[in-house]
Amino acid sequence: MHLFSPLTIRGMELPHRIGVSPMCQYSSKDGFATDWHLVHLGSRATGGAALVIVEASAVTSEGRITPGDMGFWKDEHIAKHRQIIEFVHSQGARIGIQLAHAGRKASMGVPWGPERVMGPDEGGWTNVMAPSAIPFSPTYAQPHALETAGIKKTIDAFRAAARRAVEAGFDVVEIHAAHGYLLHEFLSPLSNRRTDEYGGPFKNRIRLLTEVVDAVRQEWTRTLFVRISATDWAEGGWTIDDSVELSKILKTQGVDLIDVSSGGLVPNVKIPAGPGYQTPFAERIRRETGILTAAVGFIVDPAQADHIIRNEQADLVLLAREMLRDPYWAVHAAEHLDKKTSWPVQYFRAAPSGSTPRPTW
Ligand SMILES: Cc1cc2nc3c(=O)[nH]c(=O)nc-3n(C[C@H](O)[C@H](O)[C@H](O)COP(=O)(O)O)c2cc1C
């Protein structure tokens, strides 16, 4: 087994193990995908990634992190995705969408704008929600604690978005339960202080996520990923032991792969970030539950990525920032590791010898 070994997940065949991690582009208006997304995702597919995952796409308009976030809360959002999906497929790649709700981190400015809460006159909104009325930090919005009816509405919004993913023709749905957004906020005792059936002991804190998974699974029979933060890196927070227990349950619910990230729940924590620092979490979840995992975080070097697969630490590697630096990372990795891979026929005169022409439309 190595980086360029094929992988089949619930009938979806990937020619190798390199994917593009979801990355917010903050380039949508009213949640709509644009030509920017077509080019951004399309060029990484052209560059040889086996799988590209569309950024966090909000299941309700208040579930966006910023007014520029991608959304998937109305049927009108589907059409542009169809075009993107068709192009990505024409490059022999698969495409997923990450379904998200920003919870208490909603209604902020885009990263290149002022880093503060956006008022209604700036495209922001006041209906910011969380498990408990605890803000992320003093510079974030004051959320209100979701009532049971609001929880049910949120679950329905994830279900409706999954139905849109079917209609659009995506290959993968990833549920975003990481990075301190709504579903993660319910998981962690640091942000969830509820006393109803959605708060308190572990089985109550995971209830919302498991209900979202069940709702999505009613509509979505194809490949399903869940992204988690394996640890909050904070005293009294969510831990890797919790993540292992959760993954066992998600596996029984028909989740195919756990995409293992970390952090984001509370600010100002010490994170030992560095090459592959989250990979041991992916390895432990994989070993102790038997579910497929994806490793993500500071994976930049082909030998490093190959090592992760060869040592059975994860089944898939997802790259984010390195894919922004080099959209052709996958074909470059093949060359570096002396593996053969496919190149677009249009670019074939530049391909290393032994490359195969990529089927196109
Ligand atoms: C510009 C940018 C946008 C991101 N947006 C998302 C997102 O929409 N959803 C998500 O789960 N992670 C998001 N992330 C986190 C990445 O998917 C990834 O987990 C993280 O950057 C670590 O991987 P890297 O070291 O390869 O960049 C984003 C990261 C970047 C750099």
CSV table of C-alpha atoms and ligand atoms in Angstrom, one decimal:
chain,number,residue,atom,x,y,z
A,1,MET,CA,0.0,0.0,0.0
A,2,HIS,CA,1.3,3.4,-0.9
A,3,LEU,CA,0.2,6.9,-1.8
A,4,PHE,CA,-0.6,5.9,-5.4
A,5,SER,CA,-2.5,2.7,-4.6
A,6,PRO,CA,-6.1,3.0,-5.6
A,7,LEU,CA,-8.8,3.3,-2.9
A,8,THR,CA,-12.5,2.3,-3.1
A,9,ILE,CA,-14.9,3.8,-0.6
A,10,ARG,CA,-18.5,2.6,-0.7
A,11,GLY,CA,-18.1,1.9,-4.4
A,12,MET,CA,-16.4,5.2,-5.2
A,13,GLU,CA,-13.1,4.5,-6.9
A,14,LEU,CA,-10.1,6.8,-6.4
A,15,PRO,CA,-7.0,6.2,-8.5
A,16,HIS,CA,-4.8,7.2,-5.6
A,17,ARG,CA,-4.9,8.6,-2.0
A,18,ILE,CA,-4.4,12.4,-2.5
A,19,GLY,CA,-7.3,14.8,-1.9
A,20,VAL,CA,-7.9,18.5,-1.5
A,21,SER,CA,-9.1,19.5,1.9
A,22,PRO,CA,-12.1,21.8,2.1
A,23,MET,CA,-11.1,25.5,2.0
A,24,CYS,CA,-13.4,28.5,2.4
A,25,GLN,CA,-12.9,31.0,-0.4
A,26,TYR,CA,-15.2,33.7,1.1
A,27,SER,CA,-16.1,34.5,-2.5
A,28,SER,CA,-19.8,33.7,-2.6
A,29,LYS,CA,-22.7,36.1,-2.5
A,30,ASP,CA,-25.9,34.8,-0.9
A,31,GLY,CA,-24.2,31.5,-0.7
A,32,PHE,CA,-23.8,31.0,-4.5
A,33,ALA,CA,-20.8,29.3,-6.0
A,34,THR,CA,-19.1,31.3,-8.7
A,35,ASP,CA,-16.6,31.0,-11.5
A,36,TRP,CA,-13.9,31.5,-8.9
A,37,HIS,CA,-14.9,28.1,-7.4
A,38,LEU,CA,-15.1,26.5,-10.8
A,39,VAL,CA,-11.5,27.6,-11.5
A,40,HIS,CA,-10.2,26.9,-7.9
A,41,LEU,CA,-11.6,23.4,-7.7
A,42,GLY,CA,-11.3,22.7,-11.4
A,43,SER,CA,-7.6,23.5,-11.5
A,44,ARG,CA,-6.9,21.2,-8.5
A,45,ALA,CA,-8.7,18.4,-10.4
A,46,THR,CA,-6.7,19.2,-13.5
A,47,GLY,CA,-3.6,19.0,-11.2
A,48,GLY,CA,-4.3,15.4,-10.5
A,49,ALA,CA,-6.0,15.3,-7.1
A,50,ALA,CA,-8.2,12.2,-6.8
A,51,LEU,CA,-10.8,14.0,-4.7
A,52,VAL,CA,-11.6,17.7,-4.2
A,53,ILE,CA,-13.9,18.8,-1.4
A,54,VAL,CA,-16.0,21.9,-1.7
A,55,GLU,CA,-15.5,24.3,1.2
A,56,ALA,CA,-17.8,24.5,4.3
A,57,SER,CA,-21.2,25.1,2.8
A,58,ALA,CA,-23.7,26.5,5.2
A,59,VAL,CA,-27.0,24.6,5.6
A,60,THR,CA,-28.8,27.8,6.7
A,61,SER,CA,-27.9,31.4,5.9
A,62,GLU,CA,-27.2,32.1,9.6
A,63,GLY,CA,-24.8,29.1,9.6
A,64,ARG,CA,-22.2,30.9,7.5
A,65,ILE,CA,-19.0,32.1,9.1
A,66,THR,CA,-19.0,35.2,7.0
A,67,PRO,CA,-21.3,36.8,4.4
A,68,GLY,CA,-18.9,35.5,1.7
A,69,ASP,CA,-19.3,31.8,2.7
A,70,MET,CA,-20.7,29.2,0.3
A,71,GLY,CA,-24.2,28.1,1.1
A,72,PHE,CA,-26.4,25.1,0.3
A,73,TRP,CA,-29.6,26.2,1.9
A,74,LYS,CA,-31.8,26.6,-1.2
A,75,ASP,CA,-32.3,24.7,-4.4
A,76,GLU,CA,-31.1,27.6,-6.5
A,77,HIS,CA,-27.6,26.9,-5.2
A,78,ILE,CA,-27.5,23.5,-7.0
A,79,ALA,CA,-27.1,24.7,-10.6
A,80,LYS,CA,-23.5,26.2,-10.4
A,81,HIS,CA,-22.4,23.0,-8.6
A,82,ARG,CA,-23.6,20.9,-11.4
A,83,GLN,CA,-21.2,22.8,-13.7
A,84,ILE,CA,-18.3,22.4,-11.3
A,85,ILE,CA,-19.0,18.7,-10.8
A,86,GLU,CA,-19.1,18.1,-14.5
A,87,PHE,CA,-15.7,19.7,-15.0
A,88,VAL,CA,-14.1,17.9,-12.0
A,89,HIS,CA,-15.4,14.6,-13.3
A,90,SER,CA,-14.1,15.4,-16.8
A,91,GLN,CA,-10.6,15.4,-15.1
A,92,GLY,CA,-11.1,11.9,-13.7
A,93,ALA,CA,-11.5,13.3,-10.2
A,94,ARG,CA,-14.2,12.9,-7.6
A,95,ILE,CA,-15.9,15.8,-5.8
A,96,GLY,CA,-17.4,16.2,-2.3
A,97,ILE,CA,-19.2,19.0,-0.5
A,98,GLN,CA,-18.7,19.8,3.2
A,99,LEU,CA,-22.0,20.6,4.9
A,100,ALA,CA,-21.6,23.0,7.8
A,101,HIS,CA,-23.1,25.3,10.4
A,102,ALA,CA,-20.8,27.9,11.9
A,103,GLY,CA,-22.7,28.0,15.3
A,104,ARG,CA,-21.2,30.7,17.6
A,105,LYS,CA,-18.5,31.6,15.1
A,106,ALA,CA,-21.1,33.0,12.6
A,107,SER,CA,-21.5,36.5,11.2
A,108,MET,CA,-17.8,37.5,11.1
A,109,GLY,CA,-15.9,39.5,8.6
A,110,VAL,CA,-13.9,37.8,5.8
A,111,PRO,CA,-10.2,37.2,6.7
A,112,TRP,CA,-9.0,40.0,4.5
A,113,GLY,CA,-11.6,42.4,5.9
A,114,PRO,CA,-11.9,43.7,9.4
A,115,GLU,CA,-11.8,40.8,11.9
A,116,ARG,CA,-14.9,41.5,13.8
A,117,VAL,CA,-18.6,40.8,14.0
A,118,MET,CA,-20.5,42.0,10.9
A,119,GLY,CA,-23.5,44.2,11.5
A,120,PRO,CA,-26.7,43.8,9.5
A,121,ASP,CA,-25.7,46.8,7.3
A,122,GLU,CA,-22.5,44.9,6.4
A,123,GLY,CA,-24.2,41.7,5.4
A,124,GLY,CA,-24.0,40.2,8.9
A,125,TRP,CA,-26.9,38.9,11.0
A,126,THR,CA,-27.9,38.9,14.7
A,127,ASN,CA,-29.3,35.4,14.9
A,128,VAL,CA,-26.1,33.7,16.0
A,129,MET,CA,-26.7,30.4,17.8
A,130,ALA,CA,-24.8,27.8,19.9
A,131,PRO,CA,-25.5,25.0,22.4
A,132,SER,CA,-25.1,27.5,25.2
A,133,ALA,CA,-25.0,31.3,25.3
A,134,ILE,CA,-21.2,31.5,25.6
A,135,PRO,CA,-19.3,33.5,23.0
A,136,PHE,CA,-16.1,32.1,21.3
A,137,SER,CA,-14.2,35.1,22.5
A,138,PRO,CA,-14.9,38.7,23.3
A,139,THR,CA,-14.5,39.7,19.7
A,140,TYR,CA,-17.1,37.2,18.4
A,141,ALA,CA,-20.9,37.5,18.5
A,142,GLN,CA,-22.9,36.8,21.6
A,143,PRO,CA,-24.8,33.6,20.7
A,144,HIS,CA,-28.2,32.5,22.0
A,145,ALA,CA,-28.7,28.9,23.2
A,146,LEU,CA,-30.7,26.9,20.7
A,147,GLU,CA,-34.1,25.8,21.8
A,148,THR,CA,-35.2,22.2,20.9
A,149,ALA,CA,-37.2,23.5,18.0
A,150,GLY,CA,-34.1,25.3,16.7
A,151,ILE,CA,-32.2,22.0,17.0
A,152,LYS,CA,-34.8,20.1,15.0
A,153,LYS,CA,-34.7,22.9,12.3
A,154,THR,CA,-30.9,22.5,12.1
A,155,ILE,CA,-31.2,18.8,11.6
A,156,ASP,CA,-33.8,19.3,8.9
A,157,ALA,CA,-31.5,21.8,7.2
A,158,PHE,CA,-28.7,19.2,7.1
A,159,ARG,CA,-31.1,16.7,5.7
A,160,ALA,CA,-32.3,19.1,3.0
A,161,ALA,CA,-28.7,20.0,2.0
A,162,ALA,CA,-28.0,16.3,1.7
A,163,ARG,CA,-30.9,16.0,-0.7
A,164,ARG,CA,-29.5,18.9,-2.7
A,165,ALA,CA,-26.1,17.1,-2.8
A,166,VAL,CA,-27.9,14.1,-4.5
A,167,GLU,CA,-29.6,16.4,-7.0
A,168,ALA,CA,-26.3,18.1,-7.8
A,169,GLY,CA,-24.5,14.8,-8.3
A,170,PHE,CA,-21.7,15.0,-5.7
A,171,ASP,CA,-19.7,11.9,-5.0
A,172,VAL,CA,-19.1,12.6,-1.3
A,173,VAL,CA,-20.8,14.5,1.5
A,174,GLU,CA,-18.7,15.5,4.4
A,175,ILE,CA,-20.4,16.7,7.6
A,176,HIS,CA,-18.3,19.4,9.3
A,177,ALA,CA,-18.2,18.5,13.0
A,178,ALA,CA,-14.8,20.2,13.7
A,179,HIS,CA,-13.0,23.5,14.2
A,180,GLY,CA,-15.4,24.9,16.9
A,181,TYR,CA,-18.4,25.2,14.6
A,182,LEU,CA,-21.9,24.2,15.7
A,183,LEU,CA,-21.7,20.4,15.8
A,184,HIS,CA,-18.3,20.5,17.5
A,185,GLU,CA,-19.7,23.0,20.0
A,186,PHE,CA,-22.3,20.5,21.0
A,187,LEU,CA,-19.6,17.8,21.4
A,188,SER,CA,-17.3,19.7,23.7
A,189,PRO,CA,-18.1,20.2,27.4
A,190,LEU,CA,-16.3,23.6,27.2
A,191,SER,CA,-19.0,25.0,24.9
A,192,ASN,CA,-22.0,22.8,25.7
A,193,ARG,CA,-23.4,23.5,29.2
A,194,ARG,CA,-26.9,22.4,28.4
A,195,THR,CA,-28.9,20.4,30.9
A,196,ASP,CA,-31.4,18.8,28.4
A,197,GLU,CA,-30.9,15.7,26.4
A,198,TYR,CA,-28.4,17.5,24.2
A,199,GLY,CA,-26.0,18.4,27.0
A,200,GLY,CA,-24.2,16.8,30.0
A,201,PRO,CA,-22.8,13.3,29.6
A,202,PHE,CA,-21.0,12.1,26.4
A,203,LYS,CA,-24.1,10.3,25.0
A,204,ASN,CA,-26.1,13.6,25.2
A,205,ARG,CA,-23.3,15.8,23.7
A,206,ILE,CA,-23.0,13.5,20.7
A,207,ARG,CA,-26.8,13.4,20.2
A,208,LEU,CA,-27.0,16.3,17.7
A,209,LEU,CA,-24.2,15.0,15.5
A,210,THR,CA,-25.6,11.4,15.5
A,211,GLU,CA,-29.1,12.8,14.6
A,212,VAL,CA,-27.6,14.9,11.8
A,213,VAL,CA,-25.8,11.8,10.5
A,214,ASP,CA,-29.1,9.8,10.6
A,215,ALA,CA,-30.9,12.6,8.8
A,216,VAL,CA,-28.2,12.9,6.1
A,217,ARG,CA,-28.2,9.2,5.7
A,218,GLN,CA,-31.9,9.2,4.9
A,219,GLU,CA,-31.2,11.2,1.8
A,220,TRP,CA,-27.6,10.3,1.0
A,221,THR,CA,-26.6,6.7,0.2
A,222,ARG,CA,-23.2,7.5,-1.3
A,223,THR,CA,-19.9,8.0,0.4
A,224,LEU,CA,-20.1,9.9,3.7
A,225,PHE,CA,-17.3,11.5,5.6
A,226,VAL,CA,-17.4,13.3,9.0
A,227,ARG,CA,-14.7,15.8,9.9
A,228,ILE,CA,-13.9,16.0,13.6
A,229,SER,CA,-11.5,17.8,15.8
A,230,ALA,CA,-9.9,14.9,17.6
A,231,THR,CA,-9.0,17.1,20.5
A,232,ASP,CA,-9.7,20.6,21.8
A,233,TRP,CA,-6.1,20.8,23.0
A,234,ALA,CA,-7.7,22.3,26.2
A,235,GLU,CA,-8.1,21.1,29.8
A,236,GLY,CA,-11.7,19.9,30.4
A,237,GLY,CA,-12.4,19.7,26.6
A,238,TRP,CA,-13.1,17.1,24.0
A,239,THR,CA,-10.4,14.4,23.9
A,240,ILE,CA,-8.9,11.8,21.5
A,241,ASP,CA,-10.5,9.1,23.8
A,242,ASP,CA,-13.9,10.8,23.1
A,243,SER,CA,-13.1,10.8,19.4
A,244,VAL,CA,-12.4,7.1,19.4
A,245,GLU,CA,-15.7,6.4,21.1
A,246,LEU,CA,-17.6,8.7,18.8
A,247,SER,CA,-16.0,7.1,15.7
A,248,LYS,CA,-17.2,3.7,16.7
A,249,ILE,CA,-20.7,5.0,16.9
A,250,LEU,CA,-20.5,6.9,13.6
A,251,LYS,CA,-19.2,3.7,11.9
A,252,THR,CA,-22.4,1.8,13.0
A,253,GLN,CA,-24.4,4.7,11.5
A,254,GLY,CA,-22.9,4.2,8.1
A,255,VAL,CA,-20.2,6.9,8.1
A,256,ASP,CA,-17.5,5.7,5.8
A,257,LEU,CA,-14.5,7.8,6.8
A,258,ILE,CA,-13.4,10.1,9.6
A,259,ASP,CA,-11.5,13.1,8.5
A,260,VAL,CA,-9.3,13.8,11.5
A,261,SER,CA,-8.4,17.4,12.2
A,262,SER,CA,-8.1,19.1,15.6
A,263,GLY,CA,-8.7,22.3,17.6
A,264,GLY,CA,-10.7,25.5,16.9
A,265,LEU,CA,-13.1,25.2,19.8
A,266,VAL,CA,-11.5,27.7,22.2
A,267,PRO,CA,-9.0,30.5,21.4
A,268,ASN,CA,-5.5,30.9,22.8
A,269,VAL,CA,-4.6,27.2,23.4
A,270,LYS,CA,-1.2,25.8,22.8
A,271,ILE,CA,-1.2,23.5,19.7
A,272,PRO,CA,2.0,21.7,18.8
A,273,ALA,CA,1.4,22.3,15.1
A,274,GLY,CA,4.1,20.9,12.8
A,275,PRO,CA,4.5,18.3,10.1
A,276,GLY,CA,1.9,15.6,10.5
A,277,TYR,CA,1.0,16.7,14.0
A,278,GLN,CA,-2.6,15.4,13.7
A,279,THR,CA,-1.7,12.2,12.0
A,280,PRO,CA,-1.4,10.1,15.2
A,281,PHE,CA,-5.0,10.9,15.9
A,282,ALA,CA,-6.1,9.5,12.5
A,283,GLU,CA,-3.9,6.5,13.2
A,284,ARG,CA,-5.4,5.8,16.6
A,285,ILE,CA,-9.0,6.1,15.4
A,286,ARG,CA,-8.2,3.9,12.4
A,287,ARG,CA,-6.6,1.2,14.5
A,288,GLU,CA,-9.1,1.2,17.4
A,289,THR,CA,-12.3,1.4,15.4
A,290,GLY,CA,-11.5,-0.1,12.0
A,291,ILE,CA,-13.0,2.8,10.2
A,292,LEU,CA,-11.2,4.5,7.3
A,293,THR,CA,-9.5,7.8,8.2
A,294,ALA,CA,-8.1,10.8,6.4
A,295,ALA,CA,-5.0,12.6,7.7
A,296,VAL,CA,-4.7,16.3,7.4
A,297,GLY,CA,-2.5,19.1,8.7
A,298,PHE,CA,0.9,20.3,7.6
A,299,ILE,CA,1.3,17.5,5.0
A,300,VAL,CA,3.5,19.1,2.3
A,301,ASP,CA,6.0,16.6,1.2
A,302,PRO,CA,5.3,13.6,-1.1
A,303,ALA,CA,7.5,11.2,1.0
A,304,GLN,CA,5.7,12.3,4.1
A,305,ALA,CA,2.3,11.6,2.5
A,306,ASP,CA,3.5,8.3,1.2
A,307,HIS,CA,4.8,7.4,4.7
A,308,ILE,CA,1.4,8.0,6.2
A,309,ILE,CA,-0.3,5.5,3.8
A,310,ARG,CA,2.5,2.9,3.9
A,311,ASN,CA,2.5,2.9,7.7
A,312,GLU,CA,-1.3,2.5,7.7
A,313,GLN,CA,-1.8,5.7,9.7
A,314,ALA,CA,-4.6,6.8,7.4
A,315,ASP,CA,-6.2,5.7,4.1
A,316,LEU,CA,-6.3,9.1,2.5
A,317,VAL,CA,-4.3,12.3,2.8
A,318,LEU,CA,-6.0,15.7,2.5
A,319,LEU,CA,-3.9,18.8,1.7
A,320,ALA,CA,-5.0,22.4,2.1
A,321,ARG,CA,-2.4,25.2,2.0
A,322,GLU,CA,0.1,23.2,0.0
A,323,MET,CA,-2.6,22.8,-2.7
A,324,LEU,CA,-2.9,26.6,-2.8
A,325,ARG,CA,0.8,26.8,-3.4
A,326,ASP,CA,0.9,24.1,-6.0
A,327,PRO,CA,-2.4,23.0,-7.6
A,328,TYR,CA,-0.3,20.3,-9.5
A,329,TRP,CA,0.9,18.8,-6.2
A,330,ALA,CA,-0.5,15.3,-7.1
A,331,VAL,CA,1.2,15.0,-10.5
A,332,HIS,CA,4.5,16.4,-9.0
A,333,ALA,CA,4.2,13.9,-6.1
A,334,ALA,CA,3.9,11.1,-8.6
A,335,GLU,CA,7.0,12.3,-10.4
A,336,HIS,CA,8.9,12.6,-7.1
A,337,LEU,CA,7.9,9.1,-5.9
A,338,ASP,CA,8.6,7.6,-9.4
A,339,LYS,CA,4.9,6.6,-9.9
A,340,LYS,CA,3.0,6.9,-13.0
A,341,THR,CA,-0.2,9.0,-13.1
A,342,SER,CA,-2.5,10.6,-15.6
A,343,TRP,CA,-2.1,14.0,-17.2
A,344,PRO,CA,-4.7,16.0,-19.1
A,345,VAL,CA,-4.4,15.2,-22.8
A,346,GLN,CA,-4.1,18.9,-23.5
A,347,TYR,CA,-0.9,19.1,-21.4
A,348,PHE,CA,0.5,15.8,-22.4
A,349,ARG,CA,3.5,17.3,-24.2
A,350,ALA,CA,4.7,18.5,-20.8
A,351,ALA,CA,4.1,15.2,-18.9
A,352,PRO,CA,7.0,12.9,-17.7
A,353,SER,CA,7.4,9.8,-19.8
A,354,GLY,CA,5.2,6.9,-18.8
A,355,SER,CA,2.3,9.2,-17.9
A,356,THR,CA,-1.1,8.1,-19.1
A,357,PRO,CA,-3.4,10.4,-21.0
A,358,ARG,CA,-6.3,11.4,-18.7
A,359,PRO,CA,-9.7,10.6,-20.2
A,360,THR,CA,-11.6,13.7,-20.9
A,361,TRP,CA,-15.0,14.6,-22.3
B,1,LIG,C1,-8.0,29.2,3.2
B,1,LIG,C2,-8.4,28.1,4.1
B,1,LIG,C3,-9.7,27.8,4.3
B,1,LIG,C4,-10.2,26.7,5.0
B,1,LIG,N1,-11.5,26.4,5.1
B,1,LIG,C5,-11.9,25.2,5.7
B,1,LIG,C6,-13.2,24.7,5.5
B,1,LIG,O1,-14.0,25.3,4.8
B,1,LIG,N2,-13.5,23.6,6.2
B,1,LIG,C7,-12.6,22.9,6.9
B,1,LIG,O2,-13.0,21.9,7.5
B,1,LIG,N3,-11.4,23.3,7.0
B,1,LIG,C8,-11.0,24.4,6.4
B,1,LIG,N4,-9.7,24.8,6.5
B,1,LIG,C9,-8.7,23.9,7.1
B,1,LIG,C10,-8.1,23.0,6.1
B,1,LIG,O3,-9.0,22.2,5.5
B,1,LIG,C11,-7.0,22.1,6.8
B,1,LIG,O4,-7.6,21.2,7.7
B,1,LIG,C12,-5.9,22.9,7.5
B,1,LIG,O5,-5.5,24.0,6.7
B,1,LIG,C13,-4.7,22.1,7.7
B,1,LIG,O6,-4.2,21.5,6.5
B,1,LIG,P1,-2.9,22.2,5.8
B,1,LIG,O7,-1.8,22.2,6.8
B,1,LIG,O8,-2.6,21.2,4.6
B,1,LIG,O9,-3.2,23.6,5.3
B,1,LIG,C14,-9.2,25.9,5.7
B,1,LIG,C15,-7.9,26.2,5.6
B,1,LIG,C16,-7.4,27.2,4.8
B,1,LIG,C17,-6.0,27.5,4.6
